[in-house]
Amino acid sequence: MPEGKIIKALSGFYYVLAGDEVIQCRGRGVFRKNKVTPLVGDEVIFEAENETDGYILEVKARKNELVRPPIANVDQAFLVFSAVEPDFSTSLLDRFLVLVEFNQVRPIILISKLDLTTKEERFSIERYAEEYKQAGYQVILTSSETDDGVEEVLTFIDGKISVFAGQSGVGKSSLLNALNPELELKTDHISSHLGRGKHTTRHVELIHIENGLVADTPGFSSLDFSEVEPEDLNYCFPEIQEKSNDCKFRGCLHVAEPKCKVKEAVENGEIPKYRYDHYIEFLQEIKERKPRY
């Protein structure tokens, strides 16, 4: 039986890339029975008599999957956050980073719209970028208008499945158009009344850029930690995880425990206070989550 990768899901059809061909497939009823929903990025086994009449028979094991956006087997996530319009938000970025880290997807931070910043705003953004780099993240400053950072982004895309995600209106589609002008993805300006961009991307689709596959995903601005447990959160902040190895108590949550090396690092300025504050905020949110039965 032939094998391929789902590159688009739309209106009950799954478009499977097999070699140089894309086959339009439906899912067999067995998926509904077993509560398996094929996702973009899935490696599948299928059968097809022609390019428009195929059936997916089996979804192979996934190495990871995201819920929002719904996609599987992702190698890395480009988290696109604008320097301005909307303003750069470390709190929202840290939420995305936790989700991505928890799903064992490599995050790469892209800060867009550098061309719109004032001198003071640019200085502030560069300071944040340096702090995230020190925490262990890859950070690229970009502008789709001046092509700043575009070549650097392309070097990371090669041979990978990548997700572009972030708050609405931060310029994801504009950046993808800069990476590959042939895409001509639809973009909308920020709504000045709402302070956020219109949703111009309606579905998840993997598109070819260079020798990689990239998903342009619907923008979204809220995330919950429904799958994350309190003891997991530690691993989603690399600099906190590193310092926690030296805490006196195993399983230290870095709240009120004595001889906590994480709190010590915050006091010494080795970990930015806003990162620790977000960790504590997220930890509280997870602890107060209603139990699921």
Coordinates of C-alpha atoms in Angstrom, one line a residue:
M1 CA 0.0 0.0 0.0
P2 CA 1.3 3.5 -0.8
E3 CA 2.3 5.9 2.0
G4 CA 2.3 9.7 2.2
K5 CA 1.9 12.8 4.3
I6 CA -1.2 14.8 4.8
I7 CA -0.5 18.4 3.8
K8 CA -4.0 19.8 3.9
A9 CA -7.3 19.0 5.6
L10 CA -10.4 20.7 4.3
S11 CA -14.2 20.0 4.3
G12 CA -13.7 16.3 5.2
F13 CA -11.0 15.7 2.6
Y14 CA -7.4 15.0 3.3
Y15 CA -4.8 15.9 0.7
V16 CA -1.9 13.4 0.8
L17 CA 1.5 14.1 -0.6
A18 CA 3.0 10.9 -2.1
G19 CA 6.2 11.6 -4.0
D20 CA 5.4 14.4 -6.4
E21 CA 1.6 13.7 -6.4
V22 CA -1.1 15.0 -4.1
I23 CA -4.0 12.6 -3.7
Q24 CA -7.4 13.7 -2.4
C25 CA -8.5 11.2 0.2
R26 CA -11.3 10.6 2.7
G27 CA -11.0 8.9 6.0
R28 CA -12.4 5.4 6.5
G29 CA -15.2 5.0 9.1
V30 CA -12.9 3.1 11.3
F31 CA -11.3 6.4 12.3
R32 CA -14.5 7.7 13.7
K33 CA -15.1 4.4 15.5
N34 CA -11.7 4.5 17.1
K35 CA -11.9 8.3 17.7
V36 CA -8.8 8.9 15.6
T37 CA -8.8 12.2 13.6
P38 CA -6.2 12.4 10.9
L39 CA -4.2 15.6 11.1
V40 CA -2.1 17.7 8.8
G41 CA 1.5 16.3 9.2
D42 CA 0.4 12.7 9.7
E43 CA 2.2 10.0 7.9
V44 CA -0.5 7.7 6.5
I45 CA -1.1 4.5 4.5
F46 CA -3.8 5.0 1.8
E47 CA -5.3 3.4 -1.3
A48 CA -6.3 5.3 -4.4
E49 CA -7.5 4.5 -7.9
N50 CA -6.9 8.1 -9.1
E51 CA -5.9 11.6 -7.7
T52 CA -9.4 12.4 -6.5
D53 CA -10.6 9.1 -5.1
G54 CA -8.5 7.8 -2.3
Y55 CA -9.0 6.5 1.2
I56 CA -6.8 6.7 4.2
L57 CA -6.4 3.3 5.8
E58 CA -4.0 3.9 8.6
V59 CA -2.5 6.8 10.5
K60 CA 1.1 6.0 11.6
A61 CA 2.4 6.8 15.1
R62 CA 2.9 10.5 15.8
K63 CA 6.0 11.9 17.5
N64 CA 3.9 14.9 18.7
E65 CA 0.7 16.8 18.0
L66 CA -0.7 20.2 18.7
V67 CA -4.4 20.9 19.4
R68 CA -4.4 24.6 18.3
P69 CA -3.4 24.6 15.5
P70 CA -4.3 20.9 14.8
I71 CA -1.1 19.5 13.3
A72 CA 1.2 16.5 14.0
N73 CA 4.9 15.6 13.7
V74 CA 6.1 19.1 13.9
D75 CA 9.9 19.6 14.1
Q76 CA 9.9 23.3 15.1
A77 CA 7.6 26.2 15.8
F78 CA 8.3 29.7 14.7
L79 CA 6.6 31.9 17.2
V80 CA 5.9 35.2 15.5
F81 CA 5.5 38.2 17.8
S82 CA 5.4 41.8 16.6
A83 CA 7.6 44.5 18.2
V84 CA 4.7 46.9 17.8
E85 CA 1.1 46.9 16.5
P86 CA 0.3 44.9 18.6
D87 CA 2.9 45.6 21.2
F88 CA 5.3 42.8 22.2
S89 CA 3.9 40.7 25.0
T90 CA 6.3 38.6 27.1
S91 CA 3.4 37.0 28.9
L92 CA 1.7 35.8 25.7
L93 CA 5.0 34.7 24.3
D94 CA 5.8 32.7 27.4
R95 CA 2.4 30.9 27.1
F96 CA 3.2 29.9 23.6
L97 CA 6.7 28.8 24.7
V98 CA 5.3 26.6 27.4
L99 CA 2.8 24.9 25.0
V100 CA 5.5 24.3 22.4
E101 CA 8.1 23.0 25.0
F102 CA 5.5 20.7 26.6
N103 CA 4.8 19.2 23.2
Q104 CA 8.5 18.6 22.6
V105 CA 8.6 21.0 19.6
R106 CA 11.6 23.2 19.2
P107 CA 10.6 26.9 19.5
I108 CA 12.2 29.7 17.4
I109 CA 11.2 33.2 18.4
L110 CA 10.6 35.7 15.5
I111 CA 10.1 39.3 16.4
S112 CA 8.5 41.0 13.5
K113 CA 7.8 44.6 12.3
L114 CA 11.2 45.9 13.3
D115 CA 10.8 48.6 10.6
L116 CA 7.9 50.2 12.5
T117 CA 9.8 50.7 15.8
T118 CA 11.2 53.9 17.2
K119 CA 14.8 54.0 18.5
E120 CA 13.6 53.5 22.1
E121 CA 11.2 50.6 21.1
R122 CA 14.0 48.9 19.1
F123 CA 16.4 49.1 22.1
S124 CA 13.7 47.5 24.3
I125 CA 13.1 44.7 21.8
E126 CA 16.8 44.0 21.4
R127 CA 17.1 43.8 25.2
Y128 CA 14.2 41.2 25.4
A129 CA 15.8 39.3 22.5
E130 CA 19.1 39.0 24.4
E131 CA 17.3 37.8 27.5
Y132 CA 15.5 35.1 25.6
K133 CA 18.7 34.1 23.9
Q134 CA 20.4 33.8 27.4
A135 CA 17.5 31.6 28.5
G136 CA 18.4 29.2 25.6
Y137 CA 16.1 30.2 22.8
Q138 CA 16.8 31.0 19.2
V139 CA 15.6 34.6 18.5
I140 CA 15.5 36.3 15.1
L141 CA 14.5 39.9 14.5
T142 CA 12.6 40.3 11.3
S143 CA 10.9 42.7 8.9
S144 CA 8.9 41.6 5.9
E145 CA 9.2 45.1 4.5
T146 CA 13.0 45.3 4.6
D147 CA 13.6 41.5 4.5
D148 CA 15.7 41.7 7.7
G149 CA 16.1 38.2 9.1
V150 CA 14.5 36.4 6.1
E151 CA 17.6 34.6 5.0
E152 CA 18.3 33.5 8.5
V153 CA 14.8 32.1 8.8
L154 CA 15.2 30.1 5.6
T155 CA 18.3 28.3 7.0
F156 CA 16.1 26.8 9.7
I157 CA 13.3 25.7 7.4
D158 CA 15.3 23.4 5.2
G159 CA 14.3 19.7 5.6
K160 CA 11.9 20.4 8.5
I161 CA 8.2 20.6 9.2
S162 CA 7.6 24.0 10.7
V163 CA 4.6 25.8 12.2
F164 CA 4.3 29.6 12.1
A165 CA 2.1 30.6 15.0
G166 CA 1.4 33.6 17.1
Q167 CA -1.2 36.3 18.0
S168 CA -3.4 37.6 15.2
G169 CA -2.1 40.6 13.3
V170 CA 1.6 40.1 14.0
G171 CA 2.5 39.6 10.3
K172 CA 2.8 35.8 9.9
S173 CA 1.4 35.8 6.4
S174 CA 3.5 38.8 5.4
L175 CA 6.6 37.0 6.6
L176 CA 5.7 33.9 4.7
N177 CA 5.2 35.9 1.6
A178 CA 8.7 37.4 2.1
L179 CA 10.1 33.9 2.5
N180 CA 8.4 32.8 -0.7
P181 CA 6.8 35.6 -2.8
E182 CA 5.0 33.0 -5.0
L183 CA 2.7 32.2 -2.1
E184 CA 0.7 35.5 -2.2
L185 CA -1.0 34.7 1.1
K186 CA -3.8 37.0 1.9
T187 CA -3.0 39.6 4.6
D188 CA -5.1 42.2 6.4
H189 CA -4.1 45.2 8.3
I190 CA -4.7 45.5 12.1
S191 CA -8.2 46.7 13.0
S192 CA -7.6 49.9 14.8
H193 CA -10.9 49.5 16.6
L194 CA -10.2 46.0 17.9
G195 CA -6.5 46.3 18.1
R196 CA -6.0 43.0 16.5
G197 CA -5.7 41.6 13.0
K198 CA -8.5 39.8 11.1
H199 CA -8.3 36.1 10.8
T200 CA -7.1 35.7 7.2
T201 CA -6.0 32.0 7.5
R202 CA -8.9 29.6 7.7
H203 CA -7.3 26.2 7.7
V204 CA -4.0 24.5 8.3
E205 CA -2.0 23.6 5.2
L206 CA 1.6 22.6 4.7
I207 CA 3.3 24.6 2.0
H208 CA 6.7 24.1 0.4
I209 CA 9.3 26.7 1.2
E210 CA 12.8 25.9 0.0
N211 CA 13.3 22.2 1.0
G212 CA 10.9 22.3 3.9
L213 CA 7.2 22.2 4.7
V214 CA 5.7 25.1 6.5
A215 CA 2.2 25.5 8.1
D216 CA 0.6 28.9 8.1
T217 CA -1.9 28.5 10.9
P218 CA -4.9 30.5 12.1
G219 CA -3.9 33.2 14.6
F220 CA -5.0 32.8 18.1
S221 CA -4.5 34.8 21.3
S222 CA -5.4 32.6 24.2
L223 CA -3.9 29.4 25.4
D224 CA -4.7 27.2 28.4
F225 CA -2.5 24.6 30.0
S226 CA -5.1 21.8 30.1
E227 CA -2.5 19.0 29.7
V228 CA 0.3 20.5 31.7
E229 CA 0.8 19.4 35.4
P230 CA 2.5 21.5 38.0
E231 CA 5.7 19.4 37.9
D232 CA 5.8 19.6 34.1
L233 CA 6.0 23.4 34.1
N234 CA 9.6 23.4 35.4
Y235 CA 10.8 21.8 32.1
C236 CA 9.1 24.4 30.0
F237 CA 11.3 27.2 31.2
P238 CA 14.9 26.2 30.2
E239 CA 16.7 28.6 32.5
I240 CA 14.5 27.6 35.5
Q241 CA 15.0 23.9 34.7
E242 CA 18.8 24.5 34.7
K243 CA 18.9 26.2 38.1
S244 CA 16.4 23.7 39.6
N245 CA 18.9 20.9 39.5
D246 CA 20.7 22.6 42.4
C247 CA 17.6 23.2 44.5
K248 CA 17.9 21.6 48.0
F249 CA 14.6 19.7 47.7
R250 CA 13.8 17.4 44.8
G251 CA 10.5 18.4 43.2
C252 CA 11.0 22.0 44.3
L253 CA 8.3 24.1 42.6
H254 CA 10.2 27.4 43.4
V255 CA 7.4 29.0 45.3
A256 CA 8.0 28.9 49.1
E257 CA 10.6 26.1 49.4
P258 CA 13.8 27.0 51.3
K259 CA 17.2 27.1 49.6
C260 CA 15.6 27.3 46.1
K261 CA 18.3 28.1 43.6
V262 CA 15.7 29.4 41.1
K263 CA 14.5 32.2 43.5
E264 CA 18.1 32.9 44.3
A265 CA 18.9 33.3 40.5
V266 CA 15.9 35.7 40.2
E267 CA 17.2 37.8 43.1
N268 CA 20.7 37.9 41.5
G269 CA 19.3 39.0 38.2
E270 CA 20.4 35.7 36.4
I271 CA 16.7 35.0 35.5
P272 CA 14.6 37.9 34.4
K273 CA 11.9 38.6 37.0
Y274 CA 9.1 38.7 34.4
R275 CA 10.0 35.1 33.4
Y276 CA 9.7 33.9 37.0
D277 CA 6.5 35.9 37.5
H278 CA 5.0 34.2 34.5
Y279 CA 6.1 30.8 35.8
I280 CA 4.4 31.5 39.1
E281 CA 1.3 32.9 37.3
F282 CA 1.0 29.8 35.1
L283 CA 1.7 27.4 38.0
Q284 CA -1.2 29.0 40.0
E285 CA -3.4 28.7 36.9
I286 CA -2.6 25.0 36.6
K287 CA -3.2 24.4 40.3
E288 CA -6.6 26.1 40.2
R289 CA -7.7 24.2 37.1
K290 CA -10.8 22.2 37.6
P291 CA -10.1 18.4 37.8
R292 CA -11.2 16.4 34.8
Y293 CA -13.1 13.1 35.4

